CSV table of C-alpha atoms in Angstrom, one decimal:
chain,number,residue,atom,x,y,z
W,1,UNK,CA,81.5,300.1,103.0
W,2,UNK,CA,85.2,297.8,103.4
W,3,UNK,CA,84.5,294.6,103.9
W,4,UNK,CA,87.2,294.5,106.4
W,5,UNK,CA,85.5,296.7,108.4
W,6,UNK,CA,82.0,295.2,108.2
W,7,UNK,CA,83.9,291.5,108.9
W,8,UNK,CA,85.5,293.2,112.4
W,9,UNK,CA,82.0,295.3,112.9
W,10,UNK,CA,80.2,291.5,112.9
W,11,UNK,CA,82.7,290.0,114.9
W,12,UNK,CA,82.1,292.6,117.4
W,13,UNK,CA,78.6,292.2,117.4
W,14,UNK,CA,79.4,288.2,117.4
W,15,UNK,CA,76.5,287.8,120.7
W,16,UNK,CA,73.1,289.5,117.9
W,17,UNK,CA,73.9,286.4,116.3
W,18,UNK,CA,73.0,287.8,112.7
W,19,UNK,CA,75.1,285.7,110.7
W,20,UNK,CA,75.5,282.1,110.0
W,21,UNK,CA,78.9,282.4,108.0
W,22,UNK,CA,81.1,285.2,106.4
W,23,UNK,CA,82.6,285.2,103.1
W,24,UNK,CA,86.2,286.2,102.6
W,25,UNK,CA,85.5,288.5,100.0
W,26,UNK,CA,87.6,291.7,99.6
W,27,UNK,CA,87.2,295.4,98.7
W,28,UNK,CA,85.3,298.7,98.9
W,29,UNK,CA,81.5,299.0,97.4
W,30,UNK,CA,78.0,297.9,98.3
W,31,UNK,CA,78.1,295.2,101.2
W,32,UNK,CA,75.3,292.1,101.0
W,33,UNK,CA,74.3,290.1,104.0
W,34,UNK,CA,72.0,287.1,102.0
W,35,UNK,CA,69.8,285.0,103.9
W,36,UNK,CA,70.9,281.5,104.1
W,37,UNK,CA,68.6,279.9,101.7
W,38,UNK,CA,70.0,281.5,99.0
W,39,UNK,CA,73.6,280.0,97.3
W,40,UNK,CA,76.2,281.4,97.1
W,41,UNK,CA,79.2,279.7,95.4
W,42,UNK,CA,81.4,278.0,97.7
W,43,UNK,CA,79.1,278.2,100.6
W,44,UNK,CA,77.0,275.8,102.3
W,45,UNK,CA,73.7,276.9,102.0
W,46,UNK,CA,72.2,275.8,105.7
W,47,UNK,CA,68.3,277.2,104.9
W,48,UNK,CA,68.5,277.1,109.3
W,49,UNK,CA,69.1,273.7,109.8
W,50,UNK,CA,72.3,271.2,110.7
W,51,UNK,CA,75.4,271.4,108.0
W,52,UNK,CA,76.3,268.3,108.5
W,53,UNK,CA,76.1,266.3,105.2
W,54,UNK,CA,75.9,269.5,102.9
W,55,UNK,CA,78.5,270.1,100.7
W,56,UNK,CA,79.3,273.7,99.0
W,57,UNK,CA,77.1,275.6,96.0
W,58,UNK,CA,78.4,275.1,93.1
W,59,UNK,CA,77.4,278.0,91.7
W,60,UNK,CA,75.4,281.8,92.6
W,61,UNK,CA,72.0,281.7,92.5
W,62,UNK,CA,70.4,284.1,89.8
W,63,UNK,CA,70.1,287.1,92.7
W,64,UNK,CA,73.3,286.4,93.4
W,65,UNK,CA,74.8,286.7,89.9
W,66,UNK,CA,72.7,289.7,89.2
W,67,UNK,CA,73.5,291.9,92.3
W,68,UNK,CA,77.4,291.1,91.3
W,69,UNK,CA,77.2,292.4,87.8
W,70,UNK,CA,76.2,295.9,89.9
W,71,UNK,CA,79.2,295.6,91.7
W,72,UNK,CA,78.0,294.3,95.4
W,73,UNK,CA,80.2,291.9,97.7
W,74,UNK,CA,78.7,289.8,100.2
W,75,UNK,CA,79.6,289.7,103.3
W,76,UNK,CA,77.7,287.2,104.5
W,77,UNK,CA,75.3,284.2,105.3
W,78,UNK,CA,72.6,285.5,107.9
W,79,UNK,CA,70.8,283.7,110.6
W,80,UNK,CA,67.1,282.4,110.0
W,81,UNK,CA,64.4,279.9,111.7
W,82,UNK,CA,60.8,279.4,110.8
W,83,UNK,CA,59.8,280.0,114.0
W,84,UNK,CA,58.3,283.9,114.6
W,85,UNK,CA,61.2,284.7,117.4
W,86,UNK,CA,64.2,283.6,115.3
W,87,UNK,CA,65.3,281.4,118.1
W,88,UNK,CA,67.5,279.0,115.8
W,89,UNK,CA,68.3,275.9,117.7
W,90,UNK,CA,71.9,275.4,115.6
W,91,UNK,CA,72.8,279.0,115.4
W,92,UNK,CA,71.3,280.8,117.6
W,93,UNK,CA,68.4,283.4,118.7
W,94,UNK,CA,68.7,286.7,116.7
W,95,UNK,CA,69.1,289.6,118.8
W,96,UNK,CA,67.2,292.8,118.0
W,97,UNK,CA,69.8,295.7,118.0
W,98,UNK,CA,67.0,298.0,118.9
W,99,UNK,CA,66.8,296.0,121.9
W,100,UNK,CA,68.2,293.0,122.8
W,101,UNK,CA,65.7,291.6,124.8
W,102,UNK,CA,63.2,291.2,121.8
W,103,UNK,CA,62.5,289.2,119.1
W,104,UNK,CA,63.4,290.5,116.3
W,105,UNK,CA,61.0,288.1,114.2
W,106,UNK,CA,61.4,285.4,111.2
W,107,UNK,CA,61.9,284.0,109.1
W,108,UNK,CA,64.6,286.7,107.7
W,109,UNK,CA,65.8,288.4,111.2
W,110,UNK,CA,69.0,287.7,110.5
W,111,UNK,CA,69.1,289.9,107.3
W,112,UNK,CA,66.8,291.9,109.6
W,113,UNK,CA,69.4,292.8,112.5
W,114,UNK,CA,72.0,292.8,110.1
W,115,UNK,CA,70.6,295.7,108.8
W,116,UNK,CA,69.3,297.6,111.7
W,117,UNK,CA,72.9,297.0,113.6
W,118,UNK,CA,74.8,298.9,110.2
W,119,UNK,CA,76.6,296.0,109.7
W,120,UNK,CA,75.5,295.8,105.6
W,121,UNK,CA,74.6,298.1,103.3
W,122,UNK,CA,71.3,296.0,102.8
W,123,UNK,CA,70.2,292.4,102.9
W,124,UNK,CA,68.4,289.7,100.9
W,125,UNK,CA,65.4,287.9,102.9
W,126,UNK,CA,63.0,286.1,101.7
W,127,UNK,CA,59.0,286.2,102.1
W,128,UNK,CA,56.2,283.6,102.3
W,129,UNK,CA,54.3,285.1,104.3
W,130,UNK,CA,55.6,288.0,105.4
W,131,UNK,CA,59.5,286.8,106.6
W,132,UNK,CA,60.7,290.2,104.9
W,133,UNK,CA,57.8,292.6,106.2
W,134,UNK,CA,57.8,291.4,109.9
W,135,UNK,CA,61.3,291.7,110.9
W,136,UNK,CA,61.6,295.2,109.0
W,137,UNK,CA,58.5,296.3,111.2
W,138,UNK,CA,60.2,294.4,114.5
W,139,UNK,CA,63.9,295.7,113.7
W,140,UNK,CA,62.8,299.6,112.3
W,141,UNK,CA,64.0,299.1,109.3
W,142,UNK,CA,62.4,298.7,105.3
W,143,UNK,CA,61.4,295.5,104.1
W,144,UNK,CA,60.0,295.2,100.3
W,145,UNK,CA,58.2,292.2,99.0
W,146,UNK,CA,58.2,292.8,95.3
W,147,UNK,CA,55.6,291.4,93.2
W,148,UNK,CA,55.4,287.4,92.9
W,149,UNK,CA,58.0,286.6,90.2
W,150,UNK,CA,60.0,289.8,89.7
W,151,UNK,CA,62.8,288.3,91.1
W,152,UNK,CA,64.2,284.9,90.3
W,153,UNK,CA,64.2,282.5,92.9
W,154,UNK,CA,66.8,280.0,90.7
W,155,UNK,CA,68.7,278.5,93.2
W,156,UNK,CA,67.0,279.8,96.3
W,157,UNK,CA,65.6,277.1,98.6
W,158,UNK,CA,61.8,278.5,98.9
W,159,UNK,CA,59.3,277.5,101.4
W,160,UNK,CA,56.1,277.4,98.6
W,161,UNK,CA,56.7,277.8,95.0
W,162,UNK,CA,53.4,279.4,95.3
W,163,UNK,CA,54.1,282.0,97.4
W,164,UNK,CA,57.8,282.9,97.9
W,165,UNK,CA,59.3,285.9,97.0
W,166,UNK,CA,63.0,287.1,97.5
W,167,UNK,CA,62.8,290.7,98.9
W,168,UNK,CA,65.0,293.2,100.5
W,169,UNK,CA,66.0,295.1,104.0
W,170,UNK,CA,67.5,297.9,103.6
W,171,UNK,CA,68.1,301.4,105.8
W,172,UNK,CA,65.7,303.6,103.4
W,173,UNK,CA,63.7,303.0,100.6
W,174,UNK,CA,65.8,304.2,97.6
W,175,UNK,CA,68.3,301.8,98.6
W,176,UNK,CA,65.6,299.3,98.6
W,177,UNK,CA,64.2,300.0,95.0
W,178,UNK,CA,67.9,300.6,94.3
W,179,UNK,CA,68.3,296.8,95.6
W,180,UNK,CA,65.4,295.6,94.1
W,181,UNK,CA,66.1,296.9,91.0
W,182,UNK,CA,70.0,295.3,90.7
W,183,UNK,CA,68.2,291.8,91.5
W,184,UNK,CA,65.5,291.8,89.2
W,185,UNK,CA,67.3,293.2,86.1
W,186,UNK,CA,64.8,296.0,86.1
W,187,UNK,CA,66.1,299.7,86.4
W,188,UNK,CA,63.3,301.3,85.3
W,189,UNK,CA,62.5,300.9,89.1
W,190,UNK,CA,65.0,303.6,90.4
W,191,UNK,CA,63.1,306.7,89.6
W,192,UNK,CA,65.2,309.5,89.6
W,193,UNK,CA,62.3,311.9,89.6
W,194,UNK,CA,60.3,313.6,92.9
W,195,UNK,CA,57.2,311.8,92.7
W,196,UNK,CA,54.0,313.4,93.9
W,197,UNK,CA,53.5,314.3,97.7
W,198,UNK,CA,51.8,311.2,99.6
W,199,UNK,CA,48.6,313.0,99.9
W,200,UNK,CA,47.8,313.2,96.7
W,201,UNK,CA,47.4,309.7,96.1
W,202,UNK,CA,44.4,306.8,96.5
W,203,UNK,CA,44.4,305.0,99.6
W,204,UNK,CA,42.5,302.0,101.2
W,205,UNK,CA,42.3,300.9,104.8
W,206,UNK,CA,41.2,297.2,104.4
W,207,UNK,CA,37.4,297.6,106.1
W,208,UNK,CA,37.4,295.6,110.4
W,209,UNK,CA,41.0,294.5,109.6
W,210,UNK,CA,42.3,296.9,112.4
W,211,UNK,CA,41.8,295.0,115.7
W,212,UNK,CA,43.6,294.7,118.7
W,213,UNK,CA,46.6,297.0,117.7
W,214,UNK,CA,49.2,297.2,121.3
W,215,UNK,CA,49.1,300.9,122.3
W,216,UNK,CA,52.4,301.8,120.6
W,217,UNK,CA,51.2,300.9,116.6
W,218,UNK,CA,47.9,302.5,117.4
W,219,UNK,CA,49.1,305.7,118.5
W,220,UNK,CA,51.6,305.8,115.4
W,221,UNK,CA,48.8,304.7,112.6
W,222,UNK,CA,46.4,307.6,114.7
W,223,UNK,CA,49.7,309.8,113.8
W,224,UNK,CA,50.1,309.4,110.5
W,225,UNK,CA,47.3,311.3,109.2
W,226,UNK,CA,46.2,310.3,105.3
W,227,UNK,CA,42.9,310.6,102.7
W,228,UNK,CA,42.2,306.9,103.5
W,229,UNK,CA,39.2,305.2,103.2
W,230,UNK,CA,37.6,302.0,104.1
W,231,UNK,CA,37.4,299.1,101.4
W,232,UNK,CA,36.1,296.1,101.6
W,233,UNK,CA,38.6,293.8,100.2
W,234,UNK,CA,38.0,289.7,101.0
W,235,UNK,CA,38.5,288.7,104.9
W,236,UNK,CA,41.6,288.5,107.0
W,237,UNK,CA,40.6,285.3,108.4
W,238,UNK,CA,39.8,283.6,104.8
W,239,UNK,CA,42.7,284.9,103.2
W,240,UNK,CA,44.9,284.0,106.3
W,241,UNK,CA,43.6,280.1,106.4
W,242,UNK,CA,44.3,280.2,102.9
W,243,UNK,CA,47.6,280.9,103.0
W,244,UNK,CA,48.0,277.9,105.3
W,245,UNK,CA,46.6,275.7,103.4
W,246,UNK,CA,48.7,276.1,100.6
W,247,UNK,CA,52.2,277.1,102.5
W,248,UNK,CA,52.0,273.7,104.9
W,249,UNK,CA,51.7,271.2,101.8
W,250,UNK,CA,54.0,273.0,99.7
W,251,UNK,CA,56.9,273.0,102.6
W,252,UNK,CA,56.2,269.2,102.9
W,253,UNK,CA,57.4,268.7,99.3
W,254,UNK,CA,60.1,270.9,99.6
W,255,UNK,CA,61.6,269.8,102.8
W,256,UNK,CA,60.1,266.1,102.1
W,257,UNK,CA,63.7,264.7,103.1
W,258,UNK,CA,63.8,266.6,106.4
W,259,UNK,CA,60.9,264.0,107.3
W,260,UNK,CA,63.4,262.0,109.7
W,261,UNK,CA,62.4,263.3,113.3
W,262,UNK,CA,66.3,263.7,113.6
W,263,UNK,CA,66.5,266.5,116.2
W,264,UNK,CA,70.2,267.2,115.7
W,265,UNK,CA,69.6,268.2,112.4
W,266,UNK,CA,66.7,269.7,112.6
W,267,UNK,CA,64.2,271.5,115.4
W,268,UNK,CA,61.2,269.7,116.5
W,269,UNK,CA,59.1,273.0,115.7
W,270,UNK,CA,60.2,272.4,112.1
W,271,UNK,CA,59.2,268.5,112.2
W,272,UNK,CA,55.8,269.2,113.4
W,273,UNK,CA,55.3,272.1,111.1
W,274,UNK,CA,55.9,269.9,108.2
W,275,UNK,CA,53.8,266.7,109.7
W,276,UNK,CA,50.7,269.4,110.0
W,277,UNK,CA,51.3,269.9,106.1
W,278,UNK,CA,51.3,265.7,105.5
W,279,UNK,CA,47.8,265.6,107.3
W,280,UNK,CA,45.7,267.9,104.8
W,281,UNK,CA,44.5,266.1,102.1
W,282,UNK,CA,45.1,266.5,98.2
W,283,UNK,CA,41.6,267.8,97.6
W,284,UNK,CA,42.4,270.3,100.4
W,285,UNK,CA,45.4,272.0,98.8
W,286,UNK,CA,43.6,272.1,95.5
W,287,UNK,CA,40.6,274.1,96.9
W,288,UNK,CA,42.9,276.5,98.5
W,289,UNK,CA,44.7,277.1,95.5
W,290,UNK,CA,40.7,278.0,93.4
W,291,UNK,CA,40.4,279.5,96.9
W,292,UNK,CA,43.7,281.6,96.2
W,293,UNK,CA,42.1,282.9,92.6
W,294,UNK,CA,38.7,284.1,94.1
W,295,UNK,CA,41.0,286.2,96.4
W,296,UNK,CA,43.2,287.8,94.2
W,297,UNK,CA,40.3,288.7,91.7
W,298,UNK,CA,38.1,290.0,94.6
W,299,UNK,CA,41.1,292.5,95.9
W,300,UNK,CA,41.9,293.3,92.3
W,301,UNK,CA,38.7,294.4,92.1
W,302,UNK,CA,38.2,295.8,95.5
W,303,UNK,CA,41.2,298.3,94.9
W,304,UNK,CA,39.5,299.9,91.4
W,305,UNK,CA,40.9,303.2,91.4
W,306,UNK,CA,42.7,303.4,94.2
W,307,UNK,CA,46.9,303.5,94.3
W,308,UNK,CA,47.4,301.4,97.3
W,309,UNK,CA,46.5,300.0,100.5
W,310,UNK,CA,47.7,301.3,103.7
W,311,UNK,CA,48.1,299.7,107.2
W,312,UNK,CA,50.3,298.1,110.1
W,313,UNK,CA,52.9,295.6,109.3
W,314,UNK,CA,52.2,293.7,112.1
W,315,UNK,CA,49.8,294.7,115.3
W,316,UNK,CA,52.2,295.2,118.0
W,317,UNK,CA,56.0,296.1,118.7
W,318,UNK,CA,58.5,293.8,119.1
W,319,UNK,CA,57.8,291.4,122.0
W,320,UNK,CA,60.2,290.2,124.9
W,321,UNK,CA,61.5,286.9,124.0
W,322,UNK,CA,60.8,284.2,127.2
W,323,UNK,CA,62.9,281.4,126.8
W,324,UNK,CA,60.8,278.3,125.2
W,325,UNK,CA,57.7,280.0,124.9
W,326,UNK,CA,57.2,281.8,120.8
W,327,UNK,CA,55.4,284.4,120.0
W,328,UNK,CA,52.4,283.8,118.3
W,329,UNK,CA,52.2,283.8,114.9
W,330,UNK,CA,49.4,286.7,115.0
W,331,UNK,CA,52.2,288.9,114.4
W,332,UNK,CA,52.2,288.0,110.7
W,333,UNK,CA,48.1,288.8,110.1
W,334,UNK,CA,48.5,291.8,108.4
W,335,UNK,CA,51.3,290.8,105.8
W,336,UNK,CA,50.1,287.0,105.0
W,337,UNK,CA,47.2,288.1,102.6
W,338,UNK,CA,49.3,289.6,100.0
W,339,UNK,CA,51.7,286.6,99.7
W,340,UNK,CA,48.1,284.6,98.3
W,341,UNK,CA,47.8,287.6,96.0
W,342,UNK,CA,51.5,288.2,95.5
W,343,UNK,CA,50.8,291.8,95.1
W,344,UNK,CA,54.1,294.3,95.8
W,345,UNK,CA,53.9,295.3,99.5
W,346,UNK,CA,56.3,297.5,101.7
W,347,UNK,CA,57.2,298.1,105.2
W,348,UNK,CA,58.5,301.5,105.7
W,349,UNK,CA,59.6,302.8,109.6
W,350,UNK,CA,58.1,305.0,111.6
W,351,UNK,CA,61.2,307.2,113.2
W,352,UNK,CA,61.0,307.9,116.7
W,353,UNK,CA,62.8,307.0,119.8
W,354,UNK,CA,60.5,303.5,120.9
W,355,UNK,CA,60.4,300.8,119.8
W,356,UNK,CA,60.1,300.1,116.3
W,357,UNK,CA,56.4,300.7,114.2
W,358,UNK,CA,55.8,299.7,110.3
W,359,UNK,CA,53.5,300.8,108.4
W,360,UNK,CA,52.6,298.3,105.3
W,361,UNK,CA,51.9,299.7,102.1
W,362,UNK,CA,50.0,297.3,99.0
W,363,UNK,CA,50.5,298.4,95.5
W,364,UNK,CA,48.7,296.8,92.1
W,365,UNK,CA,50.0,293.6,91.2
W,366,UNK,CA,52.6,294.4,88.9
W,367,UNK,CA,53.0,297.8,89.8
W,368,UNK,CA,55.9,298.0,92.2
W,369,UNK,CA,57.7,301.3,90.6
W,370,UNK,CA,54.6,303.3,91.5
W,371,UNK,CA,54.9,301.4,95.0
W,372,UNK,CA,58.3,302.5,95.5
W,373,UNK,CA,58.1,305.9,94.4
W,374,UNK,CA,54.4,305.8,97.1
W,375,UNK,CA,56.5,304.7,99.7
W,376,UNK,CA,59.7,307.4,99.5
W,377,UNK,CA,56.6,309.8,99.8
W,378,UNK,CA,55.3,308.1,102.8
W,379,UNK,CA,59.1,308.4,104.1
W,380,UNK,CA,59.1,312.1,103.6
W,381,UNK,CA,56.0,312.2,105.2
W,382,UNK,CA,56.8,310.0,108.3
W,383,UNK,CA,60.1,311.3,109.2
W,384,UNK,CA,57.9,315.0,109.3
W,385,UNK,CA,55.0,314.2,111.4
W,386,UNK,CA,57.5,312.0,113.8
W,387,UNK,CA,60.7,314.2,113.9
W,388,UNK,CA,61.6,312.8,117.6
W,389,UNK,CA,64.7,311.0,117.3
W,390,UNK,CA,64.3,310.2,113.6
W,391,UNK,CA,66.9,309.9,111.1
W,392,UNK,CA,67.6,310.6,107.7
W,393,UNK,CA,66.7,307.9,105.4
W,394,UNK,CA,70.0,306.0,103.8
């Protein structure tokens, strides 16, 4: 891509805001839209809130530096709020290009719509709890969470050291593991081999998980026809609540100086998110995080012998936005749990011609080159069994 014509392509497309700020970088070659919690030198790094009172980044962050020394530009800060619609009160609500009407969900639907509209090659999101995964899903695109740590997070601005992981959006998943594997340092993750056909491998369907799917996931996951079987990995509930317990404390030390009920520079959702966090207790966080290692050793466990999991990214299709009223964050049930394990999970796009459908797969902690090769396989196999309207993965 020319960065010329990306700049001109945004501009166009000025009303999804997607992006935050452009960069006046020049020249031909991979184009990156970086969500704006992540530095880039010379830019104001925003993480959604007021600029007023921030002063430039010194210096790239480590993701930053590393996708440069493959050659990428960035085009761009992208748009972001904590909220699940992506309605930022300083920037804007993100539009979904898929349709504009609908929320293209958060925290990374900037990087998100970026994506989906073609106006980046890929983008950097991050994920605490699913801020890469539930966009993809929302926008039709692929959203990878690589395993907790892969990637550095050295100068990123992260929600809960415990949890956060920088991931990627990208149109197919080879660019993805091509992505992933510029920002982790790790090539090894770009197999240039055809990997084994997707039903050949393991899979688990996490057991009474699968409740109230809308009709439009439920008739794609009846579609998609695999060797799946029920496992009974820990509950959604219990893993979910601990997630919370552990994200809301953590964002309070984080964003501790955001603490000032100032409404111009930051939204009131954000305020009482992080007051909710000052309410629970010491003694609660720490049982949440023994909570956290019961969990992870009871999947680890759970998933002897099997490759991966396999479900929804999220329960339902994107919803209308209505003006003051959010989405519930239900939307994020099915890609939560593997932020407490930090396990390698993917979102990969059902093709079609409605409205956007993920389907989630969970590798091994640790094992995201077998997870990437899994989910060009499950790519192959999608855009076969749902040929109507699909494309050809980038």
């Amino acid at each position: 891509m020319i960065a010329a014509d990306a700049r001109a392509a945004i501009k166009r497309l000025a009303r999804l805001n997607a992006f935050i700020a452009l960069t006046d970088e020049d020249g031909e070659g991979p184009l990156v839209a970086v969500k704006d919690v992540v530095d880039v030198q010379g830019m104001l790094t925003t993480t959604g809130a007021s600029a007023r009172g921030l002063r430039p980044a010194a210096e790239d962050a480590d993701v930053i530096r590393a996708i440069r020394s493959g050659g990428c530009l960035v085009i761009g800060k992208t748009n972001l709020s904590v909220n699940v619609a992506c309605a930022n009160p300083h920037y804007g609500r993100v539009l979904n290009p898929r349709d504009e009407r609908r929320i293209t969900g958060g925290s990374s639907g900037g990087s998100a719509a970026a994506v989906a509209a073609g106006l980046c090659s890929w983008a950097i999101g991050t994920d605490t709890g699913g801020s890469v995964r539930m966009p993809a899903s929302l926008c039709g695109v692929v959203g990878f969470k690589p395993t907790l740590g892969l990637v550095s997070t050295q100068g990123v601005s992260v929600l809960s050291p415990t949890l956060d992981t920088v991931g990627v959006l990208a149109p197919g998943v080879r660019t993805a593991a091509s992505a992933i594997a510029l920002m982790s340092g790790r090539p090894e993750l770009v197999s240039e081999e055809v990997g084994p056909a997707f039903g050949s491998y393991r899979l688990g369907v996490p057991s009474r998980w699968l409740t109230g799917l809308d009709h439009d996931v439920a008739r794609a996951w009846r579609g998609l026809e695999t060797n799946a079987e029920e496992v009974a990995v820990p509950d959604l509930e219990r893993m979910v609540a601990t997630h919370k317990r552990i994200v809301r404390p953590e964002a309070v030390l984080t964003y501790r100086d955001r603490l000032s009920g100032d409404a111009d520079y930051h939204d009131q959702e954000v305020q009482e998110y992080l007051e909710i966090g000052l309410r629970l207790g010491a003694v609660d966080y720490l049982q949440a995080r023994r909570e956290r290692e019961r969990i992870c050793h009871e999947v680890e466990v759970a998933m002897l012998g099997l490759d991966a999991l396999i479900l929804p990214t999220t329960p339902c299709v994107a919803p209308v936005y209505e003006e003051g009223v959010h989405p519930d964050d239900d939307l994020l049930r099915f890609a939560r749990p593997f932020n407490v394990t930090g396990q390698p999970a993917i979102s990969v796009p059902v093709p079609g011609t409605g409205l956007p459908v993920g389907i989630q797969l969970v590798g091994r902690f640790g094992e995201d080159a077998k997870l990437l090769q899994m989910a060009q396989a499950l790519e192959q196999l999608l855009l076969a069994t749902f040929p109507e309207g699909g494309t050809s993965p980038r």
